[in-house]
PDB file of C-alpha atoms and ligand atoms in Angstrom:
ATOM      1  CA  UNK A   1     -23.061 -14.733 -13.337  1.00 94.00           C
ATOM      2  CA  UNK A   2     -19.748 -14.195 -11.565  1.00 96.00           C
ATOM      3  CA  UNK A   3     -16.461 -14.774 -13.359  1.00 97.00           C
ATOM      4  CA  UNK A   4     -13.199 -14.866 -11.394  1.00 98.00           C
ATOM      5  CA  UNK A   5     -10.038 -13.977 -13.312  1.00 98.00           C
ATOM      6  CA  UNK A   6      -6.869 -14.525 -11.295  1.00 97.00           C
ATOM      7  CA  UNK A   7      -3.193 -14.665 -12.148  1.00 95.00           C
ATOM      8  CA  UNK A   8       0.216 -13.061 -11.670  1.00 94.00           C
ATOM      9  CA  UNK A   9       1.156  -9.491 -12.568  1.00 89.00           C
ATOM     10  CA  UNK A  10       1.018  -8.562 -16.271  1.00 91.00           C
ATOM     11  CA  UNK A  11      -0.395 -11.906 -17.446  1.00 93.00           C
ATOM     12  CA  UNK A  12      -3.010  -9.958 -19.440  1.00 91.00           C
ATOM     13  CA  UNK A  13      -5.892 -10.584 -17.030  1.00 94.00           C
ATOM     14  CA  UNK A  14      -7.012  -6.931 -16.824  1.00 93.00           C
ATOM     15  CA  UNK A  15      -7.531  -6.482 -20.561  1.00 94.00           C
ATOM     16  CA  UNK A  16      -9.052  -9.939 -20.848  1.00 97.00           C
ATOM     17  CA  UNK A  17     -11.427  -9.452 -17.888  1.00 98.00           C
ATOM     18  CA  UNK A  18     -12.584  -6.080 -19.289  1.00 97.00           C
ATOM     19  CA  UNK A  19     -13.293  -7.637 -22.689  1.00 98.00           C
ATOM     20  CA  UNK A  20     -15.157 -10.588 -21.118  1.00 98.00           C
ATOM     21  CA  UNK A  21     -17.293  -8.160 -19.075  1.00 98.00           C
ATOM     22  CA  UNK A  22     -18.175  -6.144 -22.210  1.00 98.00           C
ATOM     23  CA  UNK A  23     -19.022  -9.273 -24.212  1.00 97.00           C
ATOM     24  CA  UNK A  24     -21.313 -10.805 -21.580  1.00 97.00           C
ATOM     25  CA  UNK A  25     -22.814  -7.476 -20.329  1.00 97.00           C
ATOM     26  CA  UNK A  26     -21.346  -7.824 -16.841  1.00 97.00           C
ATOM     27  CA  UNK A  27     -19.773  -5.279 -14.488  1.00 95.00           C
ATOM     28  CA  UNK A  28     -15.993  -5.232 -14.270  1.00 95.00           C
ATOM     29  CA  UNK A  29     -13.921  -4.760 -11.125  1.00 94.00           C
ATOM     30  CA  UNK A  30     -10.142  -4.480 -11.158  1.00 95.00           C
ATOM     31  CA  UNK A  31      -9.488  -5.533  -7.552  1.00 96.00           C
ATOM     32  CA  UNK A  32      -5.762  -4.760  -7.882  1.00 95.00           C
ATOM     33  CA  UNK A  33      -6.761  -1.079  -8.217  1.00 96.00           C
ATOM     34  CA  UNK A  34      -8.109  -1.219  -4.647  1.00 96.00           C
ATOM     35  CA  UNK A  35      -4.750  -2.432  -3.295  1.00 97.00           C
ATOM     36  CA  UNK A  36      -3.002   0.126  -5.492  1.00 97.00           C
ATOM     37  CA  UNK A  37      -5.257   2.868  -4.034  1.00 97.00           C
ATOM     38  CA  UNK A  38      -4.189   1.890  -0.503  1.00 97.00           C
ATOM     39  CA  UNK A  39      -0.519   1.958  -1.593  1.00 98.00           C
ATOM     40  CA  UNK A  40      -0.926   5.311  -3.355  1.00 98.00           C
ATOM     41  CA  UNK A  41      -2.707   6.867  -0.373  1.00 97.00           C
ATOM     42  CA  UNK A  42       0.266   5.848   1.796  1.00 98.00           C
ATOM     43  CA  UNK A  43       2.918   7.097  -0.644  1.00 98.00           C
ATOM     44  CA  UNK A  44       1.118  10.437  -0.950  1.00 97.00           C
ATOM     45  CA  UNK A  45       1.044  10.770   2.828  1.00 97.00           C
ATOM     46  CA  UNK A  46       4.735   9.840   3.193  1.00 98.00           C
ATOM     47  CA  UNK A  47       3.871   6.591   4.933  1.00 98.00           C
ATOM     48  CA  UNK A  48       5.746   3.317   4.554  1.00 98.00           C
ATOM     49  CA  UNK A  49       3.557   0.582   2.950  1.00 97.00           C
ATOM     50  CA  UNK A  50       5.210  -1.936   5.270  1.00 97.00           C
ATOM     51  CA  UNK A  51       3.822  -0.163   8.364  1.00 98.00           C
ATOM     52  CA  UNK A  52       0.979  -2.603   9.100  1.00 97.00           C
ATOM     53  CA  UNK A  53      -1.062  -0.381  11.436  1.00 97.00           C
ATOM     54  CA  UNK A  54      -0.920   2.618   9.076  1.00 98.00           C
ATOM     55  CA  UNK A  55      -1.774   0.388   6.090  1.00 98.00           C
ATOM     56  CA  UNK A  56      -4.986  -0.813   7.775  1.00 97.00           C
ATOM     57  CA  UNK A  57      -5.923   2.823   8.480  1.00 97.00           C
ATOM     58  CA  UNK A  58      -5.126   3.752   4.862  1.00 97.00           C
ATOM     59  CA  UNK A  59      -7.500   1.005   3.643  1.00 96.00           C
ATOM     60  CA  UNK A  60     -10.354   2.948   5.266  1.00 93.00           C
ATOM     61  CA  UNK A  61      -9.492   5.935   3.033  1.00 93.00           C
ATOM     62  CA  UNK A  62      -9.490   3.951  -0.183  1.00 91.00           C
ATOM     63  CA  UNK A  63     -12.572   5.780  -1.518  1.00 89.00           C
ATOM     64  CA  UNK A  64     -10.600   9.049  -1.432  1.00 93.00           C
ATOM     65  CA  UNK A  65      -8.497   7.830  -4.357  1.00 94.00           C
ATOM     66  CA  UNK A  66     -10.210   7.734  -7.750  1.00 94.00           C
ATOM     67  CA  UNK A  67      -9.853   4.317  -9.370  1.00 91.00           C
ATOM     68  CA  UNK A  68      -9.074   6.261 -12.582  1.00 92.00           C
ATOM     69  CA  UNK A  69      -6.134   8.134 -11.007  1.00 96.00           C
ATOM     70  CA  UNK A  70      -3.232   7.680 -13.505  1.00 94.00           C
ATOM     71  CA  UNK A  71      -0.728   7.411 -10.616  1.00 96.00           C
ATOM     72  CA  UNK A  72      -2.362   4.073  -9.695  1.00 96.00           C
ATOM     73  CA  UNK A  73      -0.691   2.500 -12.739  1.00 91.00           C
ATOM     74  CA  UNK A  74       2.856   3.607 -11.839  1.00 90.00           C
ATOM     75  CA  UNK A  75       5.469   0.960 -11.065  1.00 86.00           C
ATOM     76  CA  UNK A  76       6.104   2.455  -7.618  1.00 93.00           C
ATOM     77  CA  UNK A  77       2.404   2.220  -6.761  1.00 96.00           C
ATOM     78  CA  UNK A  78       2.255  -1.413  -7.934  1.00 91.00           C
ATOM     79  CA  UNK A  79       5.161  -2.322  -5.664  1.00 90.00           C
ATOM     80  CA  UNK A  80       3.515  -0.531  -2.701  1.00 96.00           C
ATOM     81  CA  UNK A  81       0.252  -2.376  -3.505  1.00 95.00           C
ATOM     82  CA  UNK A  82       2.023  -5.717  -3.395  1.00 90.00           C
ATOM     83  CA  UNK A  83       3.416  -4.863   0.067  1.00 93.00           C
ATOM     84  CA  UNK A  84       0.077  -3.720   1.577  1.00 96.00           C
ATOM     85  CA  UNK A  85      -1.637  -6.742  -0.022  1.00 93.00           C
ATOM     86  CA  UNK A  86       0.321  -9.035   2.323  1.00 92.00           C
ATOM     87  CA  UNK A  87      -1.426  -7.363   5.280  1.00 95.00           C
ATOM     88  CA  UNK A  88      -4.462  -9.383   6.466  1.00 95.00           C
ATOM     89  CA  UNK A  89      -6.086  -6.274   7.999  1.00 96.00           C
ATOM     90  CA  UNK A  90      -5.977  -4.521   4.631  1.00 96.00           C
ATOM     91  CA  UNK A  91      -7.371  -7.598   2.842  1.00 96.00           C
ATOM     92  CA  UNK A  92     -10.286  -7.870   5.295  1.00 95.00           C
ATOM     93  CA  UNK A  93     -11.074  -4.157   4.918  1.00 95.00           C
ATOM     94  CA  UNK A  94     -11.369  -4.549   1.123  1.00 96.00           C
ATOM     95  CA  UNK A  95     -13.304  -7.819   1.114  1.00 95.00           C
ATOM     96  CA  UNK A  96     -16.867  -6.503   1.566  1.00 88.00           C
ATOM     97  CA  UNK A  97     -16.453  -3.939  -1.203  1.00 87.00           C
ATOM     98  CA  UNK A  98     -15.392  -6.677  -3.643  1.00 91.00           C
ATOM     99  CA  UNK A  99     -18.202  -9.022  -2.610  1.00 90.00           C
ATOM    100  CA  UNK A 100     -20.832  -6.284  -2.928  1.00 87.00           C
ATOM    101  CA  UNK A 101     -19.829  -5.510  -6.511  1.00 85.00           C
ATOM    102  CA  UNK A 102     -20.045  -9.195  -7.381  1.00 81.00           C
ATOM    103  CA  UNK A 103     -23.548  -9.447  -5.899  1.00 84.00           C
ATOM    104  CA  UNK A 104     -25.032  -6.699  -8.104  1.00 85.00           C
ATOM    105  CA  UNK A 105     -27.191  -7.741 -11.065  1.00 85.00           C
ATOM    106  CA  UNK A 106     -26.466  -9.032 -13.696  1.00 91.00           C
ATOM    107  CA  UNK A 107     -23.141 -10.108 -12.178  1.00 94.00           C
ATOM    108  CA  UNK A 108     -19.516  -9.219 -12.617  1.00 96.00           C
ATOM    109  CA  UNK A 109     -16.079 -10.151 -13.795  1.00 97.00           C
ATOM    110  CA  UNK A 110     -13.498  -9.578 -11.046  1.00 97.00           C
ATOM    111  CA  UNK A 111      -9.796  -9.753 -11.717  1.00 96.00           C
ATOM    112  CA  UNK A 112      -7.169 -10.181  -9.029  1.00 95.00           C
ATOM    113  CA  UNK A 113      -5.134 -12.773  -7.187  1.00 94.00           C
ATOM    114  CA  UNK A 114      -7.593 -14.435  -4.793  1.00 95.00           C
ATOM    115  CA  UNK A 115     -11.014 -14.020  -6.429  1.00 96.00           C
ATOM    116  CA  UNK A 116     -11.569 -17.729  -7.101  1.00 96.00           C
ATOM    117  CA  UNK A 117      -9.990 -18.858  -3.833  1.00 95.00           C
ATOM    118  CA  UNK A 118     -11.167 -16.306  -1.221  1.00 95.00           C
ATOM    119  CA  UNK A 119     -13.375 -13.467  -2.497  1.00 95.00           C
ATOM    120  CA  UNK A 120     -15.728 -15.613  -4.584  1.00 95.00           C
ATOM    121  CA  UNK A 121     -15.000 -19.338  -4.128  1.00 96.00           C
ATOM    122  CA  UNK A 122     -18.489 -20.003  -5.608  1.00 96.00           C
ATOM    123  CA  UNK A 123     -17.817 -18.064  -8.839  1.00 96.00           C
ATOM    124  CA  UNK A 124     -19.594 -19.601 -11.858  1.00 96.00           C
ATOM    125  CA  UNK A 125     -16.410 -19.650 -13.915  1.00 98.00           C
ATOM    126  CA  UNK A 126     -12.817 -19.360 -12.704  1.00 98.00           C
ATOM    127  CA  UNK A 127      -9.970 -18.516 -15.040  1.00 98.00           C
ATOM    128  CA  UNK A 128      -6.320 -18.542 -14.024  1.00 98.00           C
ATOM    129  CA  UNK A 129      -4.342 -16.479 -16.520  1.00 97.00           C
ATOM    130  CA  UNK A 130      -0.611 -16.882 -16.774  1.00 96.00           C
ATOM    131  CA  UNK A 131       2.330 -16.298 -19.147  1.00 96.00           C
ATOM    132  CA  UNK A 132       6.105 -16.694 -18.891  1.00 96.00           C
ATOM    133  CA  UNK A 133       7.920 -14.152 -16.694  1.00 96.00           C
ATOM    134  CA  UNK A 134       9.877 -12.784 -19.678  1.00 96.00           C
ATOM    135  CA  UNK A 135       6.707 -12.272 -21.738  1.00 96.00           C
ATOM    136  CA  UNK A 136       4.945 -10.582 -18.826  1.00 96.00           C
ATOM    137  CA  UNK A 137       7.954  -8.322 -18.146  1.00 97.00           C
ATOM    138  CA  UNK A 138       8.169  -7.390 -21.835  1.00 96.00           C
ATOM    139  CA  UNK A 139       4.461  -6.422 -21.938  1.00 93.00           C
ATOM    140  CA  UNK A 140       4.775  -4.450 -18.721  1.00 92.00           C
ATOM    141  CA  UNK A 141       7.962  -2.731 -19.952  1.00 95.00           C
ATOM    142  CA  UNK A 142       6.264  -1.602 -23.165  1.00 94.00           C
ATOM    143  CA  UNK A 143       3.228  -0.357 -21.222  1.00 90.00           C
ATOM    144  CA  UNK A 144       5.420   1.694 -18.836  1.00 89.00           C
ATOM    145  CA  UNK A 145       7.577   3.048 -21.684  1.00 93.00           C
ATOM    146  CA  UNK A 146       4.443   4.190 -23.538  1.00 93.00           C
ATOM    147  CA  UNK A 147       3.466   6.087 -20.376  1.00 88.00           C
ATOM    148  CA  UNK A 148       6.877   7.779 -20.300  1.00 90.00           C
ATOM    149  CA  UNK A 149       8.301   5.952 -17.250  1.00 88.00           C
ATOM    150  CA  UNK A 150      12.106   5.914 -17.219  1.00 92.00           C
ATOM    151  CA  UNK A 151      12.793   2.266 -16.351  1.00 92.00           C
ATOM    152  CA  UNK A 152      14.902  -0.547 -17.846  1.00 96.00           C
ATOM    153  CA  UNK A 153      13.620  -3.978 -18.924  1.00 97.00           C
ATOM    154  CA  UNK A 154      15.899  -5.600 -16.311  1.00 97.00           C
ATOM    155  CA  UNK A 155      14.372  -3.450 -13.543  1.00 95.00           C
ATOM    156  CA  UNK A 156      10.845  -4.373 -14.683  1.00 95.00           C
ATOM    157  CA  UNK A 157      11.734  -8.091 -14.753  1.00 96.00           C
ATOM    158  CA  UNK A 158      13.263  -7.861 -11.256  1.00 96.00           C
ATOM    159  CA  UNK A 159      10.191  -5.996  -9.880  1.00 92.00           C
ATOM    160  CA  UNK A 160       7.922  -8.617 -11.463  1.00 94.00           C
ATOM    161  CA  UNK A 161       9.866 -11.522  -9.952  1.00 94.00           C
ATOM    162  CA  UNK A 162       9.861  -9.807  -6.529  1.00 92.00           C
ATOM    163  CA  UNK A 163       6.099  -9.219  -6.782  1.00 89.00           C
ATOM    164  CA  UNK A 164       5.434 -12.805  -7.877  1.00 92.00           C
ATOM    165  CA  UNK A 165       7.418 -14.033  -4.877  1.00 92.00           C
ATOM    166  CA  UNK A 166       5.560 -11.704  -2.479  1.00 88.00           C
ATOM    167  CA  UNK A 167       2.110 -12.464  -3.944  1.00 88.00           C
ATOM    168  CA  UNK A 168       2.710 -16.233  -3.905  1.00 91.00           C
ATOM    169  CA  UNK A 169       4.611 -16.411  -0.636  1.00 89.00           C
ATOM    170  CA  UNK A 170       2.391 -14.360   1.680  1.00 86.00           C
ATOM    171  CA  UNK A 171       0.368 -16.193   4.308  1.00 88.00           C
ATOM    172  CA  UNK A 172      -2.885 -14.228   3.702  1.00 87.00           C
ATOM    173  CA  UNK A 173      -4.698 -15.309   0.529  1.00 85.00           C
ATOM    174  CA  UNK A 174      -1.569 -16.109  -1.504  1.00 88.00           C
ATOM    175  CA  UNK A 175      -1.761 -16.142  -5.286  1.00 91.00           C
ATOM    176  CA  UNK A 176      -2.603 -19.700  -6.242  1.00 92.00           C
ATOM    177  CA  UNK A 177      -4.743 -21.413  -8.853  1.00 95.00           C
ATOM    178  CA  UNK A 178      -8.065 -22.635  -7.421  1.00 96.00           C
ATOM    179  CA  UNK A 179      -8.525 -26.386  -7.866  1.00 96.00           C
ATOM    180  CA  UNK A 180     -11.546 -25.764 -10.134  1.00 97.00           C
ATOM    181  CA  UNK A 181     -10.007 -22.911 -12.165  1.00 98.00           C
ATOM    182  CA  UNK A 182      -9.267 -23.241 -15.877  1.00 98.00           C
ATOM    183  CA  UNK A 183      -5.637 -22.461 -16.717  1.00 97.00           C
ATOM    184  CA  UNK A 184      -5.076 -20.134 -19.680  1.00 97.00           C
ATOM    185  CA  UNK A 185      -1.460 -19.494 -20.723  1.00 96.00           C
ATOM    186  CA  UNK A 186      -1.276 -16.318 -22.826  1.00 95.00           C
ATOM    187  CA  UNK A 187       2.476 -16.507 -23.613  1.00 95.00           C
ATOM    188  CA  UNK A 188       1.763 -17.186 -27.280  1.00 95.00           C
ATOM    189  CA  UNK A 189      -1.719 -15.613 -27.500  1.00 95.00           C
ATOM    190  CA  UNK A 190      -2.654 -12.072 -28.443  1.00 92.00           C
ATOM    191  CA  UNK A 191      -5.713 -10.536 -26.791  1.00 93.00           C
ATOM    192  CA  UNK A 192      -8.167 -11.714 -29.467  1.00 96.00           C
ATOM    193  CA  UNK A 193      -6.926 -15.319 -29.250  1.00 97.00           C
ATOM    194  CA  UNK A 194      -6.985 -15.184 -25.423  1.00 96.00           C
ATOM    195  CA  UNK A 195     -10.561 -13.820 -25.479  1.00 97.00           C
ATOM    196  CA  UNK A 196     -11.641 -16.577 -27.862  1.00 97.00           C
ATOM    197  CA  UNK A 197     -10.108 -19.235 -25.587  1.00 97.00           C
ATOM    198  CA  UNK A 198     -11.745 -17.690 -22.499  1.00 97.00           C
ATOM    199  CA  UNK A 199     -15.165 -17.536 -24.204  1.00 97.00           C
ATOM    200  CA  UNK A 200     -14.907 -21.201 -25.172  1.00 97.00           C
ATOM    201  CA  UNK A 201     -14.364 -22.028 -21.481  1.00 97.00           C
ATOM    202  CA  UNK A 202     -17.214 -19.743 -20.322  1.00 97.00           C
ATOM    203  CA  UNK A 203     -19.691 -20.976 -22.941  1.00 96.00           C
ATOM    204  CA  UNK A 204     -18.749 -24.572 -22.221  1.00 90.00           C
ATOM    205  CA  UNK A 205     -20.226 -24.261 -18.740  1.00 63.00           C
TER     206      UNK A 205
HETATM  207  O1  LIG B   1      -3.156  -6.667 -10.476  1.00 59.31           O
HETATM  208  P1  LIG B   1      -2.305  -5.515  -9.961  1.00 59.31           P
HETATM  209  O2  LIG B   1      -0.878  -5.548 -10.448  1.00 59.31           O
HETATM  210  O3  LIG B   1      -2.938  -4.183 -10.215  1.00 59.31           O
HETATM  211  O4  LIG B   1      -2.254  -5.714  -8.364  1.00 59.31           O
HETATM  212  C1  LIG B   1      -1.439  -4.943  -7.534  1.00 59.31           C
HETATM  213  C2  LIG B   1      -1.072  -5.746  -6.286  1.00 59.31           C
HETATM  214  O5  LIG B   1      -2.248  -5.969  -5.497  1.00 59.31           O
HETATM  215  C3  LIG B   1      -0.499  -7.135  -6.559  1.00 59.31           C
HETATM  216  O6  LIG B   1       0.908  -7.168  -6.446  1.00 59.31           O
HETATM  217  C4  LIG B   1      -1.098  -8.021  -5.527  1.00 59.31           C
HETATM  218  C5  LIG B   1      -2.264  -7.270  -4.976  1.00 59.31           C
HETATM  219  N1  LIG B   1      -3.578  -7.894  -5.212  1.00 59.31           N
HETATM  220  C6  LIG B   1      -3.991  -8.860  -4.319  1.00 59.31           C
HETATM  221  O7  LIG B   1      -3.248  -9.226  -3.412  1.00 59.31           O
HETATM  222  N2  LIG B   1      -5.235  -9.394  -4.431  1.00 59.31           N
HETATM  223  C7  LIG B   1      -6.056  -9.030  -5.427  1.00 59.31           C
HETATM  224  N3  LIG B   1      -7.273  -9.573  -5.521  1.00 59.31           N
HETATM  225  C8  LIG B   1      -5.623  -8.058  -6.381  1.00 59.31           C
HETATM  226  C9  LIG B   1      -4.364  -7.525  -6.258  1.00 59.31           C
END
């Protein structure tokens, strides 16, 4: 079984996708971490994420960054990831890796922006997770504060709006809800309620 979980930044899709994977005994892949790894590789090598040729080269070094590296979760890395993610060469370089994980038995839950539209258009279940921009910024702000990042709520909200615009506006695999995806708005749901709603959709298949 393959479950695609897409949606904008900080909608709660990572936590939800991890919990779905645990509940149904599936593998979990955070595809955003791959784009973050490309961004982090570039930042560490003093390269500009908007340099398209260097970004494609960096995508070939993605395995040199551990997907558990704490620097992947930093705000600066997320912004760099959003820039390299607009690069078609980078997206193509990461596509096979994502498809191979999904093919492994007994299946996987992949979270990202284009899983249901591009990476796995044949996914068994597609969820599109969203929440209001203010709610997403508040969650993200609290997460960053807990990690000790010195950043204001206004700066987080601005970054989030910029990333939404970049992720939705790019020509390569823009963030969009697949026609056959189920929409789940988590603005008023905590994780347990969101998981319950997601399971109802999955079990209803
Ligand atoms: O989900 P995230 O915040 O970790 O993702 C970081 C960036 O990577 C995000 O701004 C857009 C990009 N991304 C993408 O374009 N496609 C994916 N499947 C996953 C992430």
